[in-house]
Coordinates of C-alpha atoms in Angstrom, one line a residue:
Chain Z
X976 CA -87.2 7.9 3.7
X977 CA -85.4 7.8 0.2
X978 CA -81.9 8.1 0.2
X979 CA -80.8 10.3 -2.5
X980 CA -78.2 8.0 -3.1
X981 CA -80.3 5.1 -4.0
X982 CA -81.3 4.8 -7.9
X983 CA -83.8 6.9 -8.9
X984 CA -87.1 6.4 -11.9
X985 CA -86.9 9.1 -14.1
X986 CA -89.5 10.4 -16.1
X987 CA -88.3 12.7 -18.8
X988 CA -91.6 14.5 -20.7
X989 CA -92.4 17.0 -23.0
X990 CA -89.5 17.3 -24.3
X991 CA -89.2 19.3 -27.9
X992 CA -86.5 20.6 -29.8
X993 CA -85.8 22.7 -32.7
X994 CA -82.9 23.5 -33.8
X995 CA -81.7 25.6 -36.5
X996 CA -85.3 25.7 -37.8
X997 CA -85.7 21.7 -38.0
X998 CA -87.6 20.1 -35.3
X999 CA -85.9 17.0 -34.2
X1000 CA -88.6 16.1 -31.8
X1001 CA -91.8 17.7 -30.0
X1002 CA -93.5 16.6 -26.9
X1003 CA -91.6 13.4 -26.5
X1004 CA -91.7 11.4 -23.3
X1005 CA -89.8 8.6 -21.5
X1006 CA -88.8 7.0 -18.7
X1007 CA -86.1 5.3 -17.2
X1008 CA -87.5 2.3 -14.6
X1009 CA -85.4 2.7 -11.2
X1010 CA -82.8 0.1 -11.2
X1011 CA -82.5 -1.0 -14.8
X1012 CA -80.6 0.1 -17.9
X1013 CA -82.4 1.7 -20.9
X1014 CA -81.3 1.6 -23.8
X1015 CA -81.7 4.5 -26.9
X1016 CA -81.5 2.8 -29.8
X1017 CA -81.6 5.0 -33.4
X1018 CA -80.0 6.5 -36.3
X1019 CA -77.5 9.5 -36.3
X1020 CA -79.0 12.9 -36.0
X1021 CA -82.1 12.0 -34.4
X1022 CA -81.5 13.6 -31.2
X1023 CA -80.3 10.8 -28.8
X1024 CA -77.5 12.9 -27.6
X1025 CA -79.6 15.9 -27.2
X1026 CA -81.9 13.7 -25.4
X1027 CA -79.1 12.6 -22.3
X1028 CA -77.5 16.0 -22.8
X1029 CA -80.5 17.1 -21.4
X1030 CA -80.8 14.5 -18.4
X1031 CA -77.4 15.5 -17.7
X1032 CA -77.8 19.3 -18.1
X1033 CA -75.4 19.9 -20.4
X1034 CA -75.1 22.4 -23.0
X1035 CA -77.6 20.9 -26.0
X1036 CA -75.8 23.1 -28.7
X1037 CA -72.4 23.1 -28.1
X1038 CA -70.5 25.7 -26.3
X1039 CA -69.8 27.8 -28.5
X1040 CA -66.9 30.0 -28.7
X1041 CA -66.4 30.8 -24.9
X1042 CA -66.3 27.4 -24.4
X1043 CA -64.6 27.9 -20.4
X1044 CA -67.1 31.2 -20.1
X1045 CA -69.6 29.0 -19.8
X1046 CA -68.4 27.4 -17.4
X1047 CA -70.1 27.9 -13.9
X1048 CA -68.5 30.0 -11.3
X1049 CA -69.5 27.9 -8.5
X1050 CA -71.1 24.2 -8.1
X1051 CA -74.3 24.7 -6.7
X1052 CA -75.8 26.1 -10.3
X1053 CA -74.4 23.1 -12.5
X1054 CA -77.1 22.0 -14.5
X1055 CA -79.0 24.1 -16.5
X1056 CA -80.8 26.8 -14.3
X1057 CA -83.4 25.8 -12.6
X1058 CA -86.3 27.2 -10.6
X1059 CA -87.0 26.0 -7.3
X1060 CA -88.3 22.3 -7.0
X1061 CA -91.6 22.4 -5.3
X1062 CA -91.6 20.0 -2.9
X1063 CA -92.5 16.7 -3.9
X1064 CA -96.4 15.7 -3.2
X1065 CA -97.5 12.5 -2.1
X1066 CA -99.9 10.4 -4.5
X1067 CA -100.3 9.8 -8.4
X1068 CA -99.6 12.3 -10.9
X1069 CA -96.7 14.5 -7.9
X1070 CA -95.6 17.5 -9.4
X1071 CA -92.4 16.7 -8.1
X1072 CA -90.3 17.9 -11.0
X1073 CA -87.3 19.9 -12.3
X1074 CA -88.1 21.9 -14.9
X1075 CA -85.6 24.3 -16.8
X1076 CA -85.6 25.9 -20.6
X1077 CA -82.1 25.9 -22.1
X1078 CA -83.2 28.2 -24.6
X1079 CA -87.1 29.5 -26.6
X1080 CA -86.1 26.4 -29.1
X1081 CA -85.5 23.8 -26.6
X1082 CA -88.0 22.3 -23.2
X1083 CA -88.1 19.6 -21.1
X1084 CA -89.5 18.3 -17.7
X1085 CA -87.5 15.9 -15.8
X1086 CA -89.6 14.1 -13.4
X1087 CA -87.6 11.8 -10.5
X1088 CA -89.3 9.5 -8.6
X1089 CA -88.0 10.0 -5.1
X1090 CA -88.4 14.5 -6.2
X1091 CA -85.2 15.1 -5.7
X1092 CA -83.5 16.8 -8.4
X1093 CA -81.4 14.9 -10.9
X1094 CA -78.8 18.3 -9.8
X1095 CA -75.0 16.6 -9.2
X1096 CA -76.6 13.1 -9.4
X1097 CA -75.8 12.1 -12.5
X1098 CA -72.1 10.8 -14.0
X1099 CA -71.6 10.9 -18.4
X1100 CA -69.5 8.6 -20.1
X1101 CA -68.8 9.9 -23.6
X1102 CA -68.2 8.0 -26.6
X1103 CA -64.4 8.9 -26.1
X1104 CA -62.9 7.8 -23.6
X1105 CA -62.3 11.4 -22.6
X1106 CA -59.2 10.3 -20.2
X1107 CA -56.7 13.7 -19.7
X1108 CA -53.3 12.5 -21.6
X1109 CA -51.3 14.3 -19.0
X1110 CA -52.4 11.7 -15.9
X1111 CA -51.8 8.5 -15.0
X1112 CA -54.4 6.2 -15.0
X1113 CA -55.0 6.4 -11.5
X1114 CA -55.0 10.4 -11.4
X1115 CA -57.8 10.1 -13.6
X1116 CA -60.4 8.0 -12.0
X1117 CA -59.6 10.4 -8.8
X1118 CA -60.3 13.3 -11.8
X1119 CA -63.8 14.0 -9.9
X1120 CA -62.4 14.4 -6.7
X1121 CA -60.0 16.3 -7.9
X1122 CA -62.5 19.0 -9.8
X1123 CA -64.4 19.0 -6.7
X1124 CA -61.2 20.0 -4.0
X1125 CA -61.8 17.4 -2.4
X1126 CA -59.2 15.5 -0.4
X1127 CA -57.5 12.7 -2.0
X1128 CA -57.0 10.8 1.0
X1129 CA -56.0 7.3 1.8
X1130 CA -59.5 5.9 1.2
X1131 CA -60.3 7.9 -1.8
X1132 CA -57.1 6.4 -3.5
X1133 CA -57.9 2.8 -1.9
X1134 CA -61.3 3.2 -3.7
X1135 CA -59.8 3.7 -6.8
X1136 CA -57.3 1.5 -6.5
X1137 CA -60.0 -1.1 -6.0
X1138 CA -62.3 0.2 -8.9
X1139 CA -59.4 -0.5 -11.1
X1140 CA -58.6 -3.7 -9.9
X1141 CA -62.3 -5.1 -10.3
X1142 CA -62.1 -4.0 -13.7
X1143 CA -59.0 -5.8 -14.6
X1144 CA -56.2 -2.7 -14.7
X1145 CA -54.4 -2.6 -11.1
X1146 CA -51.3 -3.4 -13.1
X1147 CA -51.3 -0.4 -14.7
X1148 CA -52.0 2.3 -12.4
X1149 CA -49.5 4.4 -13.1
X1150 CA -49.5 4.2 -16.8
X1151 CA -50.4 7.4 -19.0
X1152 CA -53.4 6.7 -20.9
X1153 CA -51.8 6.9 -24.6
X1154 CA -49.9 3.6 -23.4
X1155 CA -53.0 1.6 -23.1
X1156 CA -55.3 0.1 -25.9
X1157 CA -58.6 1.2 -26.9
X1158 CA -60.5 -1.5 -24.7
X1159 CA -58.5 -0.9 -21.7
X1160 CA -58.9 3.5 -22.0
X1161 CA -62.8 2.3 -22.0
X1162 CA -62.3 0.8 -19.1
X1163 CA -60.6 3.2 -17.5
X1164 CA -63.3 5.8 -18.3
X1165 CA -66.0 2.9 -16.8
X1166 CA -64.0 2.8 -13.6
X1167 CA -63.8 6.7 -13.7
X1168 CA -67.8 6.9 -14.2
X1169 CA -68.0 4.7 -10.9
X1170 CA -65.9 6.2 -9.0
X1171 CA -68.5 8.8 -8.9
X1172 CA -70.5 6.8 -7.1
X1173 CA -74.1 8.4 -8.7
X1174 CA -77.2 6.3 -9.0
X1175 CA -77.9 7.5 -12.7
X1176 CA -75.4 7.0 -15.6
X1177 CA -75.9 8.6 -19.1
X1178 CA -74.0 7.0 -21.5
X1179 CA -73.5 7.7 -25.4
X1180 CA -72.1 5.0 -27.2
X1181 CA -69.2 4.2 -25.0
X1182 CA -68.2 1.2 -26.3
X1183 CA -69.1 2.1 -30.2
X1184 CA -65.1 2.9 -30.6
X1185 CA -63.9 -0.8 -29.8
X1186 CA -63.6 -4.0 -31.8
X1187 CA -65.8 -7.0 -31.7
X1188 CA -64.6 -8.9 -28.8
X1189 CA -63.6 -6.5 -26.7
X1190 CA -67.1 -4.6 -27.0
X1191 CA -68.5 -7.7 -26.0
X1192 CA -65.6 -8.1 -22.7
X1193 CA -66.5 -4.7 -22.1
X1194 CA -70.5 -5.1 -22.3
X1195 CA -70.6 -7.9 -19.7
X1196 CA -68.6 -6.1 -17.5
X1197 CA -70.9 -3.0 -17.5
X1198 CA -73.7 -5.0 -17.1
X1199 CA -72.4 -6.6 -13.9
X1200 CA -71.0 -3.0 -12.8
X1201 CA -73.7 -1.4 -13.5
X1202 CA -76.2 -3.3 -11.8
X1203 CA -78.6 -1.2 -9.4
X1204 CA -78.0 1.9 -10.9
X1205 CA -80.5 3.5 -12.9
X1206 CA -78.8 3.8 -16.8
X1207 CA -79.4 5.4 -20.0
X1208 CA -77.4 3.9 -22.4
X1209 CA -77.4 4.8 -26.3
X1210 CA -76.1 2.7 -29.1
X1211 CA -76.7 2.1 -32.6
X1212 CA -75.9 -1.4 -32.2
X1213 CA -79.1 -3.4 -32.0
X1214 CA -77.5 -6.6 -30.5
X1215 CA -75.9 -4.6 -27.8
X1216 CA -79.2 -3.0 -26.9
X1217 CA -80.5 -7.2 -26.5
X1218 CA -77.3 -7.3 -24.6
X1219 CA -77.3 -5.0 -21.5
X1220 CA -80.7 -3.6 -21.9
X1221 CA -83.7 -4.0 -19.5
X1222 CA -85.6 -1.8 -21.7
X1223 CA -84.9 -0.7 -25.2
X1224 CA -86.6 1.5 -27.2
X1225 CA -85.8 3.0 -31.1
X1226 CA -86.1 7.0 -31.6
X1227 CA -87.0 7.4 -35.5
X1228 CA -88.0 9.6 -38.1
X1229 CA -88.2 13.5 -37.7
X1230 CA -89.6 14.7 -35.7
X1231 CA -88.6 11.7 -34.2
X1232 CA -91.2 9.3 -32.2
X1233 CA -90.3 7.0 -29.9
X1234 CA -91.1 3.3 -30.3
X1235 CA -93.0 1.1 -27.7
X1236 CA -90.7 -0.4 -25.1
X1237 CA -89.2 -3.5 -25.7
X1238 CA -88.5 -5.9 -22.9
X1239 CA -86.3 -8.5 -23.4
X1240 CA -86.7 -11.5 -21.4
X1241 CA -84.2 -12.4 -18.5
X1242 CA -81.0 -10.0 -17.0
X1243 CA -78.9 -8.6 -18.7
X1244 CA -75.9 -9.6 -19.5
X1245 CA -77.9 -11.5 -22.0
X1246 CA -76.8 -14.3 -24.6
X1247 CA -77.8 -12.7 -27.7
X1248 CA -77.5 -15.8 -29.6
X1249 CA -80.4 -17.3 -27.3
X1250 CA -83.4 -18.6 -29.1
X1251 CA -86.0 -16.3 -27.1
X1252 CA -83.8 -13.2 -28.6
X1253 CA -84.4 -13.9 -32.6
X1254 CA -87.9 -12.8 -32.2
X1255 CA -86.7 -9.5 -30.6
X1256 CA -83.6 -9.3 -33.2
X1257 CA -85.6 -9.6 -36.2
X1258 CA -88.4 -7.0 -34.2
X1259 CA -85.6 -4.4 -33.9
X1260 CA -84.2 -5.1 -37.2
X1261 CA -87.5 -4.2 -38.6
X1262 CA -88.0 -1.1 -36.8
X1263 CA -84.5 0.0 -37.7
X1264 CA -84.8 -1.1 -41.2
X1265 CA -88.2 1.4 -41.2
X1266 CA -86.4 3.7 -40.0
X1267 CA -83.7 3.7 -42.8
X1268 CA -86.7 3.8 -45.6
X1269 CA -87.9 7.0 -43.3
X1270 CA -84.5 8.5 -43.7
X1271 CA -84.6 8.6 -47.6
Chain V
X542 CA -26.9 13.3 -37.6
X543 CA -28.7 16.5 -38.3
X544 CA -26.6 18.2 -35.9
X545 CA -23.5 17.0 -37.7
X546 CA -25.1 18.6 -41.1
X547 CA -25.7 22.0 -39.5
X548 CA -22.3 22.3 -37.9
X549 CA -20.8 21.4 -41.4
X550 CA -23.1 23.7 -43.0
X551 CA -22.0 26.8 -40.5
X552 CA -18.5 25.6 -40.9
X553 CA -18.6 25.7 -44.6
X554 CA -19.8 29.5 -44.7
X555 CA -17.0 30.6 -42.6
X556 CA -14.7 29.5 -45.0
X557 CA -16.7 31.2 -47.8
X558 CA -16.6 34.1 -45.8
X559 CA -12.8 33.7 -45.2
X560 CA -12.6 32.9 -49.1
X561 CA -14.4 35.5 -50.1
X562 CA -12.0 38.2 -47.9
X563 CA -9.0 36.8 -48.3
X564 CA -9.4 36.5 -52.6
X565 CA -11.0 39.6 -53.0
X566 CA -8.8 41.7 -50.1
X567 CA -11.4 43.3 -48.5
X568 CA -10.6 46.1 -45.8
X569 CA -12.0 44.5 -42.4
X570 CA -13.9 48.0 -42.3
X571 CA -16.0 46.6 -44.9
X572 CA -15.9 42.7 -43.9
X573 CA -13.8 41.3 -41.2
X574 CA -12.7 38.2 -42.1
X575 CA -13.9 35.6 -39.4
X576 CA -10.2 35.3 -38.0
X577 CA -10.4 38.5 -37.3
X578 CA -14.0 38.8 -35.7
X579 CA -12.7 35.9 -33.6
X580 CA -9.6 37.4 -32.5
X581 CA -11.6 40.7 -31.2
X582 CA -14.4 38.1 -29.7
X583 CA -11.2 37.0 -27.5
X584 CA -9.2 40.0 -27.0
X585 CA -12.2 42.5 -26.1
X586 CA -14.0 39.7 -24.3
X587 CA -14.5 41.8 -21.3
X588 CA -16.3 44.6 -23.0
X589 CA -18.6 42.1 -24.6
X590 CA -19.4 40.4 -21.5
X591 CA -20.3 43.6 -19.2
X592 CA -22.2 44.8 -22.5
X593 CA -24.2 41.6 -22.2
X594 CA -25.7 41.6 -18.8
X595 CA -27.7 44.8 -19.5
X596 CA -28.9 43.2 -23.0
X597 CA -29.8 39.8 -21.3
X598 CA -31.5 41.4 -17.9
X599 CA -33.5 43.6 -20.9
X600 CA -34.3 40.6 -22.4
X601 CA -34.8 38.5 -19.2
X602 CA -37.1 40.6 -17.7
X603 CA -39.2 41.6 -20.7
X604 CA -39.5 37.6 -21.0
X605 CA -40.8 37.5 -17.9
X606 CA -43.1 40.5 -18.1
X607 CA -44.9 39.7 -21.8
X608 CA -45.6 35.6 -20.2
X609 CA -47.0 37.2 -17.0
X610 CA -48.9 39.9 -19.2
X611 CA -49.4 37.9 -22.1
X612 CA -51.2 34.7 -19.9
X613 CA -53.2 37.0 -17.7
X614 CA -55.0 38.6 -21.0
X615 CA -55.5 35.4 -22.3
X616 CA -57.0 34.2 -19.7
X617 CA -59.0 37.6 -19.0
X618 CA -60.2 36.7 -22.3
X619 CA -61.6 33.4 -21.9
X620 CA -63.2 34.2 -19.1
X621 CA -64.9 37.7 -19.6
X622 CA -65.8 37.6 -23.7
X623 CA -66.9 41.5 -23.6
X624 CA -62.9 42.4 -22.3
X625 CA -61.8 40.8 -25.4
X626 CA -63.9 42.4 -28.0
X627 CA -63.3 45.6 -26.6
X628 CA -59.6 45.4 -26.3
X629 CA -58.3 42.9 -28.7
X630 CA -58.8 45.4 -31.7
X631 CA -56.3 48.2 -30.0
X632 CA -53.9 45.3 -29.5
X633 CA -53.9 44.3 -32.5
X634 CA -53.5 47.7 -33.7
X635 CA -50.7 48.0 -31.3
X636 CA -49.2 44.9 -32.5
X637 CA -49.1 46.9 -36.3
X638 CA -47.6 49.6 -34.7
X639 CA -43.7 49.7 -35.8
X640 CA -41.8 48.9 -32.5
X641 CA -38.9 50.9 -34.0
X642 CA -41.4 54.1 -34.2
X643 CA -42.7 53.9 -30.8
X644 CA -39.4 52.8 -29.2
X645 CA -37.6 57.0 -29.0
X646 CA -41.4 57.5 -27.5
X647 CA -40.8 54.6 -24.3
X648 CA -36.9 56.4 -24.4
X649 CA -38.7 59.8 -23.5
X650 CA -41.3 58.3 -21.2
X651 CA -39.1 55.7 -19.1
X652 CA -35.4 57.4 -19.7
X653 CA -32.6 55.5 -21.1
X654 CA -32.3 53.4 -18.5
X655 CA -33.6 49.7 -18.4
X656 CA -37.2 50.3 -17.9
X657 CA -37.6 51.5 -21.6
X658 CA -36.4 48.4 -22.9
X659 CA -37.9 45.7 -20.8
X660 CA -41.0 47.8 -22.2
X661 CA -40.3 47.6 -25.4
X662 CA -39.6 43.8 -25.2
X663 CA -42.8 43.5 -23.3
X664 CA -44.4 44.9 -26.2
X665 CA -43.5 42.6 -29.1
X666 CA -43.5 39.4 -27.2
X667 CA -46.6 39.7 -25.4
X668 CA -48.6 39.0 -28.2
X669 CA -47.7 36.1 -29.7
X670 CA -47.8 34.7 -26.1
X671 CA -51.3 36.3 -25.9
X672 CA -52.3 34.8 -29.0
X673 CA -51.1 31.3 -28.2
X674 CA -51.9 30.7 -24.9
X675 CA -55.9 31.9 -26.1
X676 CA -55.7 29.2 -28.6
X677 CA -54.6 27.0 -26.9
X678 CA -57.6 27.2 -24.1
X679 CA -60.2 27.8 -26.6
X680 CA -59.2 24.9 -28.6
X681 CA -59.4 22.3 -25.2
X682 CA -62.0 19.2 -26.1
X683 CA -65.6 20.2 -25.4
X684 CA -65.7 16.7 -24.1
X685 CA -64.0 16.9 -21.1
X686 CA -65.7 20.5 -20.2
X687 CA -68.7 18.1 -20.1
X688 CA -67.3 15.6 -18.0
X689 CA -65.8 18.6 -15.8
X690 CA -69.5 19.7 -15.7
X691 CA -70.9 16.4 -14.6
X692 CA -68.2 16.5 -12.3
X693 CA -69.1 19.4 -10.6
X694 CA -66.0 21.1 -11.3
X695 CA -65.6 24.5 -10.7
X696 CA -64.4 27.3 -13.2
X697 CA -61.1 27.5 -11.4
X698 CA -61.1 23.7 -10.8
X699 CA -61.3 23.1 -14.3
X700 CA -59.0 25.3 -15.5
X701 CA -56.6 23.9 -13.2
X702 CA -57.0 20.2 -14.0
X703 CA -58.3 20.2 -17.4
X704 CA -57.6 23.8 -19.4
X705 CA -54.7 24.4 -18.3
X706 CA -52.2 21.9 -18.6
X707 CA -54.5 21.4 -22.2
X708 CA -53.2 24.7 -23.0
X709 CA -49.8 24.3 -22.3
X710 CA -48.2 22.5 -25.5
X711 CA -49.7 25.9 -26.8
X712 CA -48.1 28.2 -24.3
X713 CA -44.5 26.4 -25.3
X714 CA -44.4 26.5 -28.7
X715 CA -45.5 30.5 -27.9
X716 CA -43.1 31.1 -25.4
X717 CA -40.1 29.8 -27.7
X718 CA -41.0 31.7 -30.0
X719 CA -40.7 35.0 -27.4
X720 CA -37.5 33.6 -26.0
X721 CA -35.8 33.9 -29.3
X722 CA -37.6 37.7 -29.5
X723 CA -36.7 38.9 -26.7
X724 CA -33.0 39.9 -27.2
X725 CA -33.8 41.4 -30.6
X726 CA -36.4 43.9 -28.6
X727 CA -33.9 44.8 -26.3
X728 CA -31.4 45.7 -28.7
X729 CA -33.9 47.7 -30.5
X730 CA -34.7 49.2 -27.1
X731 CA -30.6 50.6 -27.2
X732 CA -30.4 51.5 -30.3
X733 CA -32.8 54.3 -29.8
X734 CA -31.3 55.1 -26.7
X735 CA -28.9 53.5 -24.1
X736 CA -25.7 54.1 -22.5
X737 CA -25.2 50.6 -22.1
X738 CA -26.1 47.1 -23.8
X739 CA -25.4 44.9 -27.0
X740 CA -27.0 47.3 -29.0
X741 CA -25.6 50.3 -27.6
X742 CA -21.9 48.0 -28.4
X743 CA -22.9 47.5 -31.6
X744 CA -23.8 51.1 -33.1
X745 CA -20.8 52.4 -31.6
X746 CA -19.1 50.2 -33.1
X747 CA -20.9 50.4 -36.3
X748 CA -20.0 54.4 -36.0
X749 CA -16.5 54.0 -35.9
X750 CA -16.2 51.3 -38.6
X751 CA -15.2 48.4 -36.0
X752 CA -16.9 46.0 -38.1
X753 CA -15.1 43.2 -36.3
X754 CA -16.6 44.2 -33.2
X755 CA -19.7 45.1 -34.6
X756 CA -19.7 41.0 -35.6
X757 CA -18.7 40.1 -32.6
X758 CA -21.2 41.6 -30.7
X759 CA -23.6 39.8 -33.0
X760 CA -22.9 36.8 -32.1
X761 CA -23.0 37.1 -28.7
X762 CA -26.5 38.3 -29.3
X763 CA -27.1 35.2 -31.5
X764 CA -25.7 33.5 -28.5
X765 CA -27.8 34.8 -25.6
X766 CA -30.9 34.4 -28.0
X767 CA -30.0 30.7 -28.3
X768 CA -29.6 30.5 -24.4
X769 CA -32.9 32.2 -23.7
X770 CA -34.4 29.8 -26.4
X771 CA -33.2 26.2 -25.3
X772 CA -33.5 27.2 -21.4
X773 CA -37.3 28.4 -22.0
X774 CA -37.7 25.2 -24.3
X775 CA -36.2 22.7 -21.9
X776 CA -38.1 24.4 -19.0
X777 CA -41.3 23.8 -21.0
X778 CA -40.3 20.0 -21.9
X779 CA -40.0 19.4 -17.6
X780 CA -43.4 21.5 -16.9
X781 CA -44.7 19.3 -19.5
X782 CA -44.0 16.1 -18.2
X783 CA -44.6 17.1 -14.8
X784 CA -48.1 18.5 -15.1

C-alpha cells in the first residue's frame, strides 16, 4: 500500500497550449522521477510557468478581472475540474490519470505513479516571496493552516517554530516580513512551502530575486530540505539547474520542444565548479545559446 | 513643524479678517468680525451644543450606515460579477444625481425627523466607500490567490486572511474621506427640512441676518467634521496594525 503522503512520479503528457493564437507548445511530455528534483530550464515566454501552473492547477491565464470570483466556494474542487479518476490499473501503460481541460486552447494529462490525484498534494513557491506584510513571520508559515480552519494548536506552532529554526530564523519569529532582507523572506517562504508537508513542490524561480551568495546559501539549503520530495523546479540559471538538479532538462523554441534529460552525476547539492560538471556546463550552454539564435 | 505653519497660517487670516472689518467698518450683518463670532460661540454656547447632537447622530449614523452598505456591495460585487454589471450603472447614475434635488424627496418620504438625513448621508458616502473598498479587493496580488489556492483555502478563508486585511489600506483612505462627508450631508439633510440640527441653526440664522451665529455654527460643523475625521482615521491606524 502507497501512502499518499509518500513522493509521488509524475508523468505530465500531452500537454498543448495556445494562447492568444500562438502555440507555445503541442503534445509535450515529461516526467518528474519520484524522489528527485527536476529542473525546467529555458528562456522567458516559453511556457515554463504555464507548464507547473498546470501541475499545480492553477489558473494558466491569469484571473482575470474577478480575480476572488474565481475563487472556489469550497476545498474539495481546488484544482482545475476534474472528472472522476478511474481507478488506477495494475501493470504497464495504467490509465491511472487525472485529466482536466482548463479551456478549448489549453490540455493536459497528469499521470501519478501511485493514481492518486495530484488534488491538494502539491505546495507552489512563487518567484516572490509572496509573504502577507500584515503577519509576523511566524503567522505566515502557519498561513496554510490558517486558510484551511484548522486549529493552530500547540504542535502546529511547535512545528513551525522548528521549520524556522532549521532554516536559520527562530530569532525572528515575530518580525513583520518588510523587516527582513531578501534572502531571509526566501526563506521564510521555503519554511512556509514545508510547512505544508506535501510530497510534490512546484517551484518558479524562487531564488531568481537574490544576490549571488545568498542564492547559493539558499540553494544548499533547499537541496538538503528538499530531499525526498518529488520537485519541479524552474530557473533560468543554468548553474543552479547543475546545482540542485537530479534531472534537468531545457524547453526551447516555439512551439517549444523539450530537450533530452540531462543527469548530472552525484546528489545534489552539487559543487558546480567540479571537473565532471564542465562537460555538462558547456552542454547546457550550448543548448541555451541555440536557443537564443532560435529566438531571433 | 508643519503644524506650527498651519496654525500661523489660520492665525494670520483671522487678523485679515479682523483687518479687513475693522478698516472698512463693515455691519456684522454683512461680516462679523471674528471677535464677535467668538463672543456669540461663547455666549450662545448652549444652543450650539444641543443643535449639534442631532447634526453629529445624522452624521454618526449615516457613517455607519454607507460603511455597512458601502462594504457589503463591494463585496457582493467581487463575489457575484453579474450583480455588479447590473447594478453599478444605476448607482452610478444615482451618484450624478444632485443630493440637494433628491433631498425635499427623502423629507417627504422619511419626514423631517432623523431618518431623512441619515438617508441622505447614506447616500453620498456610500459610494466612495463602495468604490474604494472594490479597488482595493480587486487590486490584491494574484500571487497570493495562488498560494491561497494551493493552500486549499476557501473563498471565505481567503478573504479573511488574504483579501481582506489587503483591502484595508483601501477601505481607510475611503472611509476618511466619508468621515469628513458625513456632516456636510446631514446639514444638507436640514436645510431641506428639519426642526432641529446645525443646518436647521444655521439658515435660521442666515434668515434673520445673525451672521455671527451663522459663523459660529460653521465652525462647530468644521469642528465635528474634524472629530469624525481623526477618530475614523486613528480607528483605521489601530485596525491596521492589529490585523
Amino acid at each position: 500500500m502507497i501512502k499518499s503522503n509518500d513522493a509521488p512520479g509524475i508523468i505530465l503528457s500531452n500537454a498543448s497550449l495556445r494562447f492568444q493564437h500562438k502555440l507555445l507548445f503541442e503534445n509535450l511530455s515529461f516526467e518528474l522521477p519520484s524522489h528527485s528534483i527536476t529542473c525546467l530550464l529555458g528562456p522567458s515566454g516559453v511556457g515554463k510557468t504555464t507548464l507547473l501552473r498546470m501541475l499545480a492547477g492553477l489558473p494558466l491565464f491569469g484571473r482575470g478581472q474577478d480575480k476572488l470570483q474565481a475563487f472556489p466556494h469550497r476545498r474539495t474542487s481546488l484544482t482545475a475540474p476534474s472528472p472522476p479518476t478511474p481507478p488506477p490499473q495494475a501493470g504497464e501503460g495504467s490509465e491511472d490519470m487525472n485529466l482536466f481541460f482548463i479551456n478549448e486552447f489549453c490540455h493536459a494529462t497528469i499521470t501519478t505513479s501511485d493514481g492518486i490525484p495530484l488534488t491538494d498534494r502539491v505546495t507552489y513557491m512563487g518567484q516572490t516571496d509572496l509573504l502577507l506584510p500584515w503577519l509576523s513571520v511566524l503567522d505566515n508559515v502557519m498561513l496554510g493552516s490558517y486558510l484551511r480552519s484548522q486549529q493552530c494548536d500547540i504542535q502546529t506552532k511547535a512545528r513551525a517554530l522548528h521549520i524556522l529554526e532549521s532554516v536559520g530564523l527562530d530569532a525572528e519569529i515575530h518580525h513583520k516580513p518588510t523587516t527582513l532582507s531578501g534572502g531571509m523572506k526566501q526563506r521564510v517562504a521555503l519554511a512556509r512551502t514545508l510547512m505544508e508537508e506535501k510530497p510534490v513542490v512546484l517551484m518558479d524561480e524562487p531564488f531568481s530575486a537574490l544576490d549571488a551568495i545568498t542564492r547559493y546559501d539558499m540553494q544548499t539549503l533547499a537541496a538538503e530540505k528538499l530531499a525526498g520530495k518529488t520537485v519541479l523546479l524552474i530557473t533560468h540559471d543554468p548553474w543552479e539547474a547543475l546545482r540542485l538538479g537530479h534531472q534537468i532538462i531545457v524547453l526551447r523554441g516555439q512551439p517549444a520542444q523539450l530537450s533530452n534529460s540531462i543527469i548530472p552525476p552525484e546528489l545534489p547539492p552539487r559543487d558546480i565548479t567540479h571537473a565532471t560538471l564542465l562537460p555538462l556546463q558547456k552542454l547546457l550552454l550550448n543548448e541555451l545559446n541555440m536557443v537564443a539564435r532560435n529566438e531571433i | 513643524m508643519k503644524h506650527w505653519r498651519g496654525l500661523v497660517g489660520i492665525v494670520l487670516i483671522l487678523l485679515i479678517w479682523q483687518l479687513l472689518v475693522s478698516i472698512e467698518n463693515l455691519p456684522p450683518y454683512l461680516l462679523p468680525s471674528p471677535g464677535l463670532v467668538l463672543h456669540t460661540m461663547l455666549t450662545h454656547w448652549q444652543i450650539l451644543l444641543t443643535q449639534t447632537w442631532p447634526t453629529a447622530l445624522e452624521s454618526i449614523a449615516g457613517l455607519l450606515l454607507a460603511v455597512g452598505i458601502g462594504m457589503f456591495s463591494a463585496l457582493i460585487f467581487i463575489y457575484f460579477p453579474p450583480a455588479r454589471n447590473w447594478l453599478l450603472p444605476s448607482l452610478v447614475i444615482s451618484q450624478a444625481l444632485p443630493t440637494f434635488a433628491i433631498a425635499p424627496l427623502l423629507v417627504v418620504w422619511l419626514g423631517y425627523g432623523l431618518a431623512s438625513k441619515i438617508v441622505t448621508v447614506m447616500i453620498i458616502l456610500f459610494f466612495p466607500v463602495t468604490t474604494a473598498f472594490y479597488d482595493g479587493l480587486s487590486r490584491i496580488d494574484e500571487g497570493w490567490l495562488d498560494l491561497a489556492q494551493t493552500m486549499q483555502a476557501t473563498r471565505f478563508t481567503a478573504l479573511r486572511y488574504i483579501a481582506l486585511p489587503a483591502a484595508l489600506p483601501a477601505l481607510a483612505s475611503g472611509l476618511r474621506l466619508a468621515a469628513v462627508g458625513a456632516p456636510l450631508g446631514a446639514v444638507i439633510g436640514e436645510w431641506v427640512g428639519a426642526s432641529q440640527g446645525l443646518g436647521y441653526l444655521m439658515l435660521n440664522a442666515n434668515a434673520r441676518l445673525q451672521i455671527d451665529m451663522m459663523f459660529a455654527a460653521l465652525i462647530w460643523l468644521v469642528a465635528l467634521a474634524l472629530i469624525l475625521f481623526f477618530t475614523v482615521d486613528w480607528g483605521m491606524r489601530w485596525v491596521l496594525s492589529k490585523r
